[in-house]
mmCIF file of N, CA and C in Angstrom:
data_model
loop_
_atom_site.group_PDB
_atom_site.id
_atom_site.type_symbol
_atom_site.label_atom_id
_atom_site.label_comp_id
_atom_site.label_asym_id
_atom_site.label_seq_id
_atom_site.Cartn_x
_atom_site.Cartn_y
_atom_site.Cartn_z
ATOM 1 N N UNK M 1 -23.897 5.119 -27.649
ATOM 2 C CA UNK M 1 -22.951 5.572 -26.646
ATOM 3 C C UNK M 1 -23.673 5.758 -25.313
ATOM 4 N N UNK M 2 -22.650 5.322 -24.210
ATOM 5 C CA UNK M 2 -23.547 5.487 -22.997
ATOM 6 C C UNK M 2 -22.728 7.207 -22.493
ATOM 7 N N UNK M 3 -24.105 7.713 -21.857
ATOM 8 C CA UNK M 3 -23.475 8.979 -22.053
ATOM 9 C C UNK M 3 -22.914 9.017 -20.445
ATOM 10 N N UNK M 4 -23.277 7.785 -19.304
ATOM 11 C CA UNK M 4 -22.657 8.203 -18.410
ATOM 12 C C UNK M 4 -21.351 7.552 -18.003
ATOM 13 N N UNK M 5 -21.201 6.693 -19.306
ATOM 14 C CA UNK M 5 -19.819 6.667 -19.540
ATOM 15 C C UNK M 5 -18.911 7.451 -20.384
ATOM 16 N N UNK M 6 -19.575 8.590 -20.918
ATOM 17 C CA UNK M 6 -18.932 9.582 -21.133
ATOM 18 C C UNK M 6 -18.389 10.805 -20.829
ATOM 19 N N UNK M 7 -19.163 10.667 -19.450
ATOM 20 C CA UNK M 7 -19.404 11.644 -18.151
ATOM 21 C C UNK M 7 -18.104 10.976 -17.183
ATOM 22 N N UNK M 8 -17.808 10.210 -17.058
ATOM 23 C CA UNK M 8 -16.903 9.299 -16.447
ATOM 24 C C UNK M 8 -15.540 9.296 -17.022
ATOM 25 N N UNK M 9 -15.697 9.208 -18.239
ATOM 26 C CA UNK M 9 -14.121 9.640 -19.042
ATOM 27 C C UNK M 9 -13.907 10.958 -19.149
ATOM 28 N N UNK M 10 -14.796 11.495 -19.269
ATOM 29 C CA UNK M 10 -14.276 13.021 -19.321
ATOM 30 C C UNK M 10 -13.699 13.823 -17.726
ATOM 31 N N UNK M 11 -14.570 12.887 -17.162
ATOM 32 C CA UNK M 11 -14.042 13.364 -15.676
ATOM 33 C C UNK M 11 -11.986 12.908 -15.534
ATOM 34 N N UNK M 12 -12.240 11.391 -15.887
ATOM 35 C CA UNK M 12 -10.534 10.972 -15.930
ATOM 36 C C UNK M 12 -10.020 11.730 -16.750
ATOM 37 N N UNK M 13 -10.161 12.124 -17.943
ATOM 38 C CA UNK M 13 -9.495 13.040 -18.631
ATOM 39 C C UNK M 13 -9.231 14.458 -18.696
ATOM 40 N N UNK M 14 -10.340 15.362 -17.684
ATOM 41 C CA UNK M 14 -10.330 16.346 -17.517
ATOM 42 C C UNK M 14 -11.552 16.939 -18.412
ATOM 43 N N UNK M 15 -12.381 17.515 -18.061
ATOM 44 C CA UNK M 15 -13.492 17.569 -18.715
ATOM 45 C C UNK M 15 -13.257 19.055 -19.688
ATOM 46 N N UNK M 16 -12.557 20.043 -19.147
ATOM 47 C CA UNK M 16 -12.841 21.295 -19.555
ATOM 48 C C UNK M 16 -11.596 20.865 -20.979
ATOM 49 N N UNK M 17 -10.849 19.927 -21.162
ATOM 50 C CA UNK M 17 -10.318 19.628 -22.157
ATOM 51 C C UNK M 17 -11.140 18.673 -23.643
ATOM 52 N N UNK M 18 -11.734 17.886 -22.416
ATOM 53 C CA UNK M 18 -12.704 16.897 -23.544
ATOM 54 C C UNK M 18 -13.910 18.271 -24.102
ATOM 55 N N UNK M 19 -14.610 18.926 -23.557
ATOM 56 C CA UNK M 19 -15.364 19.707 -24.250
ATOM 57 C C UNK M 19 -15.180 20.228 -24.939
ATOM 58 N N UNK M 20 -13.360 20.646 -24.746
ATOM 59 C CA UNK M 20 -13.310 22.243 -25.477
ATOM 60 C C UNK M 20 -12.615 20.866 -27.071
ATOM 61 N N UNK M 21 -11.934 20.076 -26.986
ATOM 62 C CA UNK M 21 -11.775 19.053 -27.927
ATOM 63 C C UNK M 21 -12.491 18.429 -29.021
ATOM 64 N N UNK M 22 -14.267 18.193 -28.106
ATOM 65 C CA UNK M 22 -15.329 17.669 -28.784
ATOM 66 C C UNK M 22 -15.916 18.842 -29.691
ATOM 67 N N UNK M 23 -15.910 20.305 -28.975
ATOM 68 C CA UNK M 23 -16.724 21.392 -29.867
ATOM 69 C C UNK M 23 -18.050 20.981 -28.934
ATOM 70 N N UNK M 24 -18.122 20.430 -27.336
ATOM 71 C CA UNK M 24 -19.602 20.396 -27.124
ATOM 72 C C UNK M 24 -19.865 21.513 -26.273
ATOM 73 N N UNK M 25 -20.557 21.349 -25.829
ATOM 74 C CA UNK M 25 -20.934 22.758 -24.528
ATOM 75 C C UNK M 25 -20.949 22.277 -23.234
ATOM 76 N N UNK M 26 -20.371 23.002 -22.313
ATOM 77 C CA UNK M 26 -19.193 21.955 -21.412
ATOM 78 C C UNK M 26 -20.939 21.847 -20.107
ATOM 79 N N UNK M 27 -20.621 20.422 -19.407
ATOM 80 C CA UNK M 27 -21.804 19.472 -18.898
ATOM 81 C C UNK M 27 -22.697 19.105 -19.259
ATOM 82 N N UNK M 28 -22.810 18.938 -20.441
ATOM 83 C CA UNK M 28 -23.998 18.752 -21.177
ATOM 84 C C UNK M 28 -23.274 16.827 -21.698
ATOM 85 N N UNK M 29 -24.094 15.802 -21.237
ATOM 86 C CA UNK M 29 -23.523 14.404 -21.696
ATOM 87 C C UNK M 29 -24.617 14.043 -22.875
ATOM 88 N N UNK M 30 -23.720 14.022 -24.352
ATOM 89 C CA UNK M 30 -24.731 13.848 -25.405
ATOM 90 C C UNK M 30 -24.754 12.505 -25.383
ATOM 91 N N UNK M 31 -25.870 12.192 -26.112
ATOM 92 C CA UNK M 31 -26.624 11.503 -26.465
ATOM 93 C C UNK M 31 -25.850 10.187 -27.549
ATOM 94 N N UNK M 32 -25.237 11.037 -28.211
ATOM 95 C CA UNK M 32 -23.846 10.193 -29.460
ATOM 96 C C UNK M 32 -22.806 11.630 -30.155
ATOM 97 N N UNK M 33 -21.886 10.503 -30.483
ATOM 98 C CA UNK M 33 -21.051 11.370 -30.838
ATOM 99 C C UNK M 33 -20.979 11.069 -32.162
ATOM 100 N N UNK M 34 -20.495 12.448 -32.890
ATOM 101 C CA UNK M 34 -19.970 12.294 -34.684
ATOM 102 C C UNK M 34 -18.884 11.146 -34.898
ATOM 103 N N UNK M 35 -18.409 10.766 -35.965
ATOM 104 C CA UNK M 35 -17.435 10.044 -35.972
ATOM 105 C C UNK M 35 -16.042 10.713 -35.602
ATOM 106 N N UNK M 36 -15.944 12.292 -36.195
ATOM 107 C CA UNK M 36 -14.874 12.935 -35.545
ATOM 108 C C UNK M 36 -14.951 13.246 -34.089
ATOM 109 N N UNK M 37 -16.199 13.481 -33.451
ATOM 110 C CA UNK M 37 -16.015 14.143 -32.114
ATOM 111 C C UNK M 37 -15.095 12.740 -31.459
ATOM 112 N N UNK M 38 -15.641 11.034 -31.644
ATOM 113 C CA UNK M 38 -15.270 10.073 -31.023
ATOM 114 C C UNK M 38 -13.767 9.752 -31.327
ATOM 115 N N UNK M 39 -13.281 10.219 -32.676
ATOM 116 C CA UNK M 39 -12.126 9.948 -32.868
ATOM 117 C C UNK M 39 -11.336 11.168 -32.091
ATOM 118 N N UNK M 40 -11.686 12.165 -31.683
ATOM 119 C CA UNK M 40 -10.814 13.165 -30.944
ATOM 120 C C UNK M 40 -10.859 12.776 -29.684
ATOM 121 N N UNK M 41 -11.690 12.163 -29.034
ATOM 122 C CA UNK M 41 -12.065 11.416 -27.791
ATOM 123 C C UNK M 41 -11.038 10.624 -27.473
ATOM 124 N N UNK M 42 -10.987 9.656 -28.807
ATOM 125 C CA UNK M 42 -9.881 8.321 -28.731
ATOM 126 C C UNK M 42 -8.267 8.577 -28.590
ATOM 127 N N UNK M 43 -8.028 9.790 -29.177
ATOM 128 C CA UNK M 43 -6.943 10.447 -29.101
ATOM 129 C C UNK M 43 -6.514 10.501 -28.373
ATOM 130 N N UNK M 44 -7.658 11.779 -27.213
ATOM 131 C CA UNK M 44 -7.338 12.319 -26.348
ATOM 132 C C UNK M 44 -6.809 10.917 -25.148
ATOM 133 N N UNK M 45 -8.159 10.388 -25.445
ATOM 134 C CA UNK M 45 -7.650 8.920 -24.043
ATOM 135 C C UNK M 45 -6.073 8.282 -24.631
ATOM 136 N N UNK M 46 -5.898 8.618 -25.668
ATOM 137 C CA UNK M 46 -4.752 7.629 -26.176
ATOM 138 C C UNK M 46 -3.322 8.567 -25.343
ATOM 139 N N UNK M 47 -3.602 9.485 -25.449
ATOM 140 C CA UNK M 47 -2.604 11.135 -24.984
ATOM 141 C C UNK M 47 -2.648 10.459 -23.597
ATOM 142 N N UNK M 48 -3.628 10.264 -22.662
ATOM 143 C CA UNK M 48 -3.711 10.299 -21.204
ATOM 144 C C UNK M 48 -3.824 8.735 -20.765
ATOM 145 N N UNK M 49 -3.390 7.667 -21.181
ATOM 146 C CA UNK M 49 -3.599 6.211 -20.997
ATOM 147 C C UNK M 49 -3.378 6.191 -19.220
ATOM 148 N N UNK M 50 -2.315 6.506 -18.956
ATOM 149 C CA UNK M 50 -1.682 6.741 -17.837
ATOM 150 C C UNK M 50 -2.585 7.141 -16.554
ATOM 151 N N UNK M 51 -3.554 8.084 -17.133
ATOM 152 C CA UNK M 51 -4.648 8.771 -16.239
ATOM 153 C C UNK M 51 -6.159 8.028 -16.280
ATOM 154 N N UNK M 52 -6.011 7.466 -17.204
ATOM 155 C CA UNK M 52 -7.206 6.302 -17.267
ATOM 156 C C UNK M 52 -6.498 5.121 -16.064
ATOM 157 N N UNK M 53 -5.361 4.699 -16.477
ATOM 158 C CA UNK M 53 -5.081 3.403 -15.689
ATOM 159 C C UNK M 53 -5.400 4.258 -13.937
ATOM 160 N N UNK M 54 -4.348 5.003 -13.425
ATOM 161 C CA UNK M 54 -4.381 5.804 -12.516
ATOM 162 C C UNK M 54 -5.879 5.930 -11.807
ATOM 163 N N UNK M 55 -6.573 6.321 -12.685
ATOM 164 C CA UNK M 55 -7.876 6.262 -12.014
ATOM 165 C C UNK M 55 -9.036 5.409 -12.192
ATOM 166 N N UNK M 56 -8.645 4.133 -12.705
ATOM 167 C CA UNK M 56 -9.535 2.560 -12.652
ATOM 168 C C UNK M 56 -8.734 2.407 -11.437
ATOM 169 N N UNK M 57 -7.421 2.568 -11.548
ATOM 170 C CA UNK M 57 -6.723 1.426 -9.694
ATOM 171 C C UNK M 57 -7.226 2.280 -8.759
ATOM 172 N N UNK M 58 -7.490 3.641 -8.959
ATOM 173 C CA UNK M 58 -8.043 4.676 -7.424
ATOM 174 C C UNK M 58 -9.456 3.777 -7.298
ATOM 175 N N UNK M 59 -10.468 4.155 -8.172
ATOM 176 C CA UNK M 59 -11.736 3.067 -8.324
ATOM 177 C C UNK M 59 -11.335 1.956 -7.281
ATOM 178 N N UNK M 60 -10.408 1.156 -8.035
ATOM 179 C CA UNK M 60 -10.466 -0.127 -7.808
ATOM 180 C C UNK M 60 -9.928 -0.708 -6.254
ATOM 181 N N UNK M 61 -9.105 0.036 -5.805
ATOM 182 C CA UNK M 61 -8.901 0.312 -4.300
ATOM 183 C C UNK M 61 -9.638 0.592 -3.483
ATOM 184 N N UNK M 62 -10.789 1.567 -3.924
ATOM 185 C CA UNK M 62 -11.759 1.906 -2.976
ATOM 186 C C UNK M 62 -13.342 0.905 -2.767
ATOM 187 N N UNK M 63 -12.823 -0.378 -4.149
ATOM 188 C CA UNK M 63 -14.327 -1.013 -3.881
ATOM 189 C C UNK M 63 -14.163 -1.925 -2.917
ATOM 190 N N UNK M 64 -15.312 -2.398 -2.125
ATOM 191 C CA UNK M 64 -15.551 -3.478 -1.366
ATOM 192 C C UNK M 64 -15.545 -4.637 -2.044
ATOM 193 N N UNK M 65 -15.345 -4.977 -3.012
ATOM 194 C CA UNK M 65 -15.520 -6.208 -4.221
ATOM 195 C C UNK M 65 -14.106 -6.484 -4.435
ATOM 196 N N UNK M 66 -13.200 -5.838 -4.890
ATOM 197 C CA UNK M 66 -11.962 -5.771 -5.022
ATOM 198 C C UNK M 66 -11.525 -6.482 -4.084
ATOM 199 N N UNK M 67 -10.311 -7.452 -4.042
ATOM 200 C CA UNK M 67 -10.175 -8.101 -2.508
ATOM 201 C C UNK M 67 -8.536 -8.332 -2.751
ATOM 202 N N UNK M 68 -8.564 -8.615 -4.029
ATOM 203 C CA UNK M 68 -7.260 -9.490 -4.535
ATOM 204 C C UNK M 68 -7.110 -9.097 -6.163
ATOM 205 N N UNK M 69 -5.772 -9.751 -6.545
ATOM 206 C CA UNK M 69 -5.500 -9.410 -7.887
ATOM 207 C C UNK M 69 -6.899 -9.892 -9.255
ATOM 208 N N UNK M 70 -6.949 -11.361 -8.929
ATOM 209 C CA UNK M 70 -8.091 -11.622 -9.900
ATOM 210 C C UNK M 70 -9.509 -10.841 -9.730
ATOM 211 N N UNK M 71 -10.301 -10.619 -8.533
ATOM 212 C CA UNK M 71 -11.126 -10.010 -8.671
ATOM 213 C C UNK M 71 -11.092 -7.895 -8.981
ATOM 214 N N UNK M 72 -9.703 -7.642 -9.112
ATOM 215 C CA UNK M 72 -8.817 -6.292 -9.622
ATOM 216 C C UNK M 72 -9.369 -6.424 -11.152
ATOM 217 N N UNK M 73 -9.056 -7.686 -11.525
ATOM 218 C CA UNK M 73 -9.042 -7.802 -12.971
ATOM 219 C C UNK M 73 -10.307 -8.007 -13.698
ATOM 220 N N UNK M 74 -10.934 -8.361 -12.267
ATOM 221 C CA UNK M 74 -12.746 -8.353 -13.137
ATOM 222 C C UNK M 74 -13.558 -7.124 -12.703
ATOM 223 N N UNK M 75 -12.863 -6.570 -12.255
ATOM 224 C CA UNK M 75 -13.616 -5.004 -11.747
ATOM 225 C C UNK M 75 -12.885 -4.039 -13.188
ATOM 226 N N UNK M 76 -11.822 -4.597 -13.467
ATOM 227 C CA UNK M 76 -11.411 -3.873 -14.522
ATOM 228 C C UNK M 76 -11.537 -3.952 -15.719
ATOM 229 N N UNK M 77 -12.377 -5.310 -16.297
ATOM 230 C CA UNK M 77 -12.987 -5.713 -17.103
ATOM 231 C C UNK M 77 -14.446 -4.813 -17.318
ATOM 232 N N UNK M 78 -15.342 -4.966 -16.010
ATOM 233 C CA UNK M 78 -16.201 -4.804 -16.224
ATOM 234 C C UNK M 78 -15.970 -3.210 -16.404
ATOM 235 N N UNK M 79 -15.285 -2.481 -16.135
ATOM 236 C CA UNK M 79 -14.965 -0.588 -16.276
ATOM 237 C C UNK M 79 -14.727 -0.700 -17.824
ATOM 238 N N UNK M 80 -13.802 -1.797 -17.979
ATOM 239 C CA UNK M 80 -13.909 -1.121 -19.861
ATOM 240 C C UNK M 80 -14.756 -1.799 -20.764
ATOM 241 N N UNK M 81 -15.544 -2.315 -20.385
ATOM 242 C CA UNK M 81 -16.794 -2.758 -20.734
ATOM 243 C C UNK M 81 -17.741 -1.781 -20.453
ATOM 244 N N UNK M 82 -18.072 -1.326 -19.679
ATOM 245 C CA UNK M 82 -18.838 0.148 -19.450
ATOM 246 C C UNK M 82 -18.431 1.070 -20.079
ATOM 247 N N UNK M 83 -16.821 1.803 -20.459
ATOM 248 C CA UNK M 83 -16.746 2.439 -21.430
ATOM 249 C C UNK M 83 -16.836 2.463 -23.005
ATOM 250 N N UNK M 84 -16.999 1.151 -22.976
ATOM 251 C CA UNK M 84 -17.537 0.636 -24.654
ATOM 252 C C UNK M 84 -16.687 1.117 -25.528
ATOM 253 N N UNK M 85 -17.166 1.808 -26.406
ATOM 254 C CA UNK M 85 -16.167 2.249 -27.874
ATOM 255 C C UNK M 85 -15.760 3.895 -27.782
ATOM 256 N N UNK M 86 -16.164 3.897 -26.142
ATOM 257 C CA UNK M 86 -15.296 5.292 -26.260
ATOM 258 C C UNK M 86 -13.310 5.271 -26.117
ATOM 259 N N UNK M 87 -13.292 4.174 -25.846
ATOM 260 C CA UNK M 87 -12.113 3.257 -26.193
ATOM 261 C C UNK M 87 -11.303 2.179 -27.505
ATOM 262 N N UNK M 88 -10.602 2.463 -27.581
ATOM 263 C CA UNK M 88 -10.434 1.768 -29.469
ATOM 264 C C UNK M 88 -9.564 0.622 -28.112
ATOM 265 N N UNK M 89 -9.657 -0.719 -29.067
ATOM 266 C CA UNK M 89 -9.395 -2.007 -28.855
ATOM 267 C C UNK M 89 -7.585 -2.048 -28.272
ATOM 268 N N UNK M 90 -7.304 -0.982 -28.847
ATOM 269 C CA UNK M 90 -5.609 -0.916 -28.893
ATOM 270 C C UNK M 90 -5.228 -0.290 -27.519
ATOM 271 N N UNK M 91 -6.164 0.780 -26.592
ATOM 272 C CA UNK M 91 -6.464 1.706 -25.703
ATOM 273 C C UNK M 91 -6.723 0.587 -24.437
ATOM 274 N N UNK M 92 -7.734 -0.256 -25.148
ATOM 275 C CA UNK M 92 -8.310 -0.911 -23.788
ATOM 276 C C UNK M 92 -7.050 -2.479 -23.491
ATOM 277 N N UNK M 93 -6.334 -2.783 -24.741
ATOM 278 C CA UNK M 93 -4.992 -3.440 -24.046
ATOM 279 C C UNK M 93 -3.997 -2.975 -23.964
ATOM 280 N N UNK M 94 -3.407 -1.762 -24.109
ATOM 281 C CA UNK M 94 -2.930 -0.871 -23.195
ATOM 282 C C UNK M 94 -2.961 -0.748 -21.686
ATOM 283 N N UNK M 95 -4.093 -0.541 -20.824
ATOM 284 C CA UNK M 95 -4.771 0.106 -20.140
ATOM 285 C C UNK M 95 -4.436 -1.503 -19.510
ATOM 286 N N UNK M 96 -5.111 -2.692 -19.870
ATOM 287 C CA UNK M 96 -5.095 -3.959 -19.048
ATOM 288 C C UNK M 96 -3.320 -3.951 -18.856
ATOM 289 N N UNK M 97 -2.802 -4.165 -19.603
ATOM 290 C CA UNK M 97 -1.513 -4.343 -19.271
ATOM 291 C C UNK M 97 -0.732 -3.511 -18.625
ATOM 292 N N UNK M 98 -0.787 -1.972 -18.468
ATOM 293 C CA UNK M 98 -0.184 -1.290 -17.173
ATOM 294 C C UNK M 98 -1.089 -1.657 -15.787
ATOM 295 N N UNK M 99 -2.266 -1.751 -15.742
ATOM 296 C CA UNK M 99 -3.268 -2.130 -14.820
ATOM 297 C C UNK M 99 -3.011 -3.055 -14.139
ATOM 298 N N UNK M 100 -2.839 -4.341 -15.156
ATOM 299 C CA UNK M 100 -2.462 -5.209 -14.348
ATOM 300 C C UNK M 100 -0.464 -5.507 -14.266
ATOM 301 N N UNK M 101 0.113 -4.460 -14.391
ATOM 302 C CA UNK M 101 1.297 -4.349 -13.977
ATOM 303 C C UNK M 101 1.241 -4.073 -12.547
ATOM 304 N N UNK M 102 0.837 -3.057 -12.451
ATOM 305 C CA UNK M 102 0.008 -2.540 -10.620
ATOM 306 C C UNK M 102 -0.312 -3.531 -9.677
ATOM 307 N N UNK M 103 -1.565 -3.684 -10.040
ATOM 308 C CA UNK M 103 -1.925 -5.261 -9.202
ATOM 309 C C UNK M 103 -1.367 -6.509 -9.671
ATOM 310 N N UNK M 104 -0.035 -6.692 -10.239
ATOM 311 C CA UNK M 104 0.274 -7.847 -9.932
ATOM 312 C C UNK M 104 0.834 -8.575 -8.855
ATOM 313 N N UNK M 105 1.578 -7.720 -8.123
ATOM 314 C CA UNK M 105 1.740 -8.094 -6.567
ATOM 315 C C UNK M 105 0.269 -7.874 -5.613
ATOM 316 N N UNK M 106 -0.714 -7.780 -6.077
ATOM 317 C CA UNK M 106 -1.708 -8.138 -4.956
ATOM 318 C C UNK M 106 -1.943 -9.560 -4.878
ATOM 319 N N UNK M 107 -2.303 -10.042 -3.573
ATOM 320 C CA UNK M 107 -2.147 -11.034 -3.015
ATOM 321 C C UNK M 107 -3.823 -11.658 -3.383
#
């Protein structure tokens, strides 16, 4: 697990919820998670999809790389690729498909 992609979701998700969720001790970015702490993780992102998408398009608005819809979609690739398996497979096409509901009118 990358832990500063765990530092990063917990921020989109609200951190004082992911800690008190995980059982960790709140700012502290471990190292790995149990199989339950990650499945309460997955949950939780599954509860807040909305606030994940919400804040990849804030991200994704503010980069200089971003220009247009296709390069939207590879900035958003590469974000859930950085979050790795703190995301279940079902989460991360979710997440593409409201995402790119958003930027589909970008030019």
């Amino acid at each position: 697990m990358n832990p500063e992609a765990f530092l990063q979701l917990a921020r989109i998700l609200g951190r004082d919820e992911v800690y008190r969720r995980l059982g960790l001790d709140e700012g502290a970015a471990p190292a790995a998670l149990t199989p339950s702490q990650l499945s309460a993780l997955q949950r939780l992102a599954g509860e807040r999809t909305a606030d994940i998408v919400r804040a990849l398009l804030e991200e994704a608005t503010s980069c200089d790389d971003v220009i247009d819809r296709p390069s939207a979609m590879v900035y958003l690739e590469d974000r859930l690729s950085f979050l790795g398996e703190l995301l279940t497979e079902e989460q991360k096409a979710e997440v593409r498909e409201r995402y790119g509901e958003h930027v589909a009118q970008w030019s």
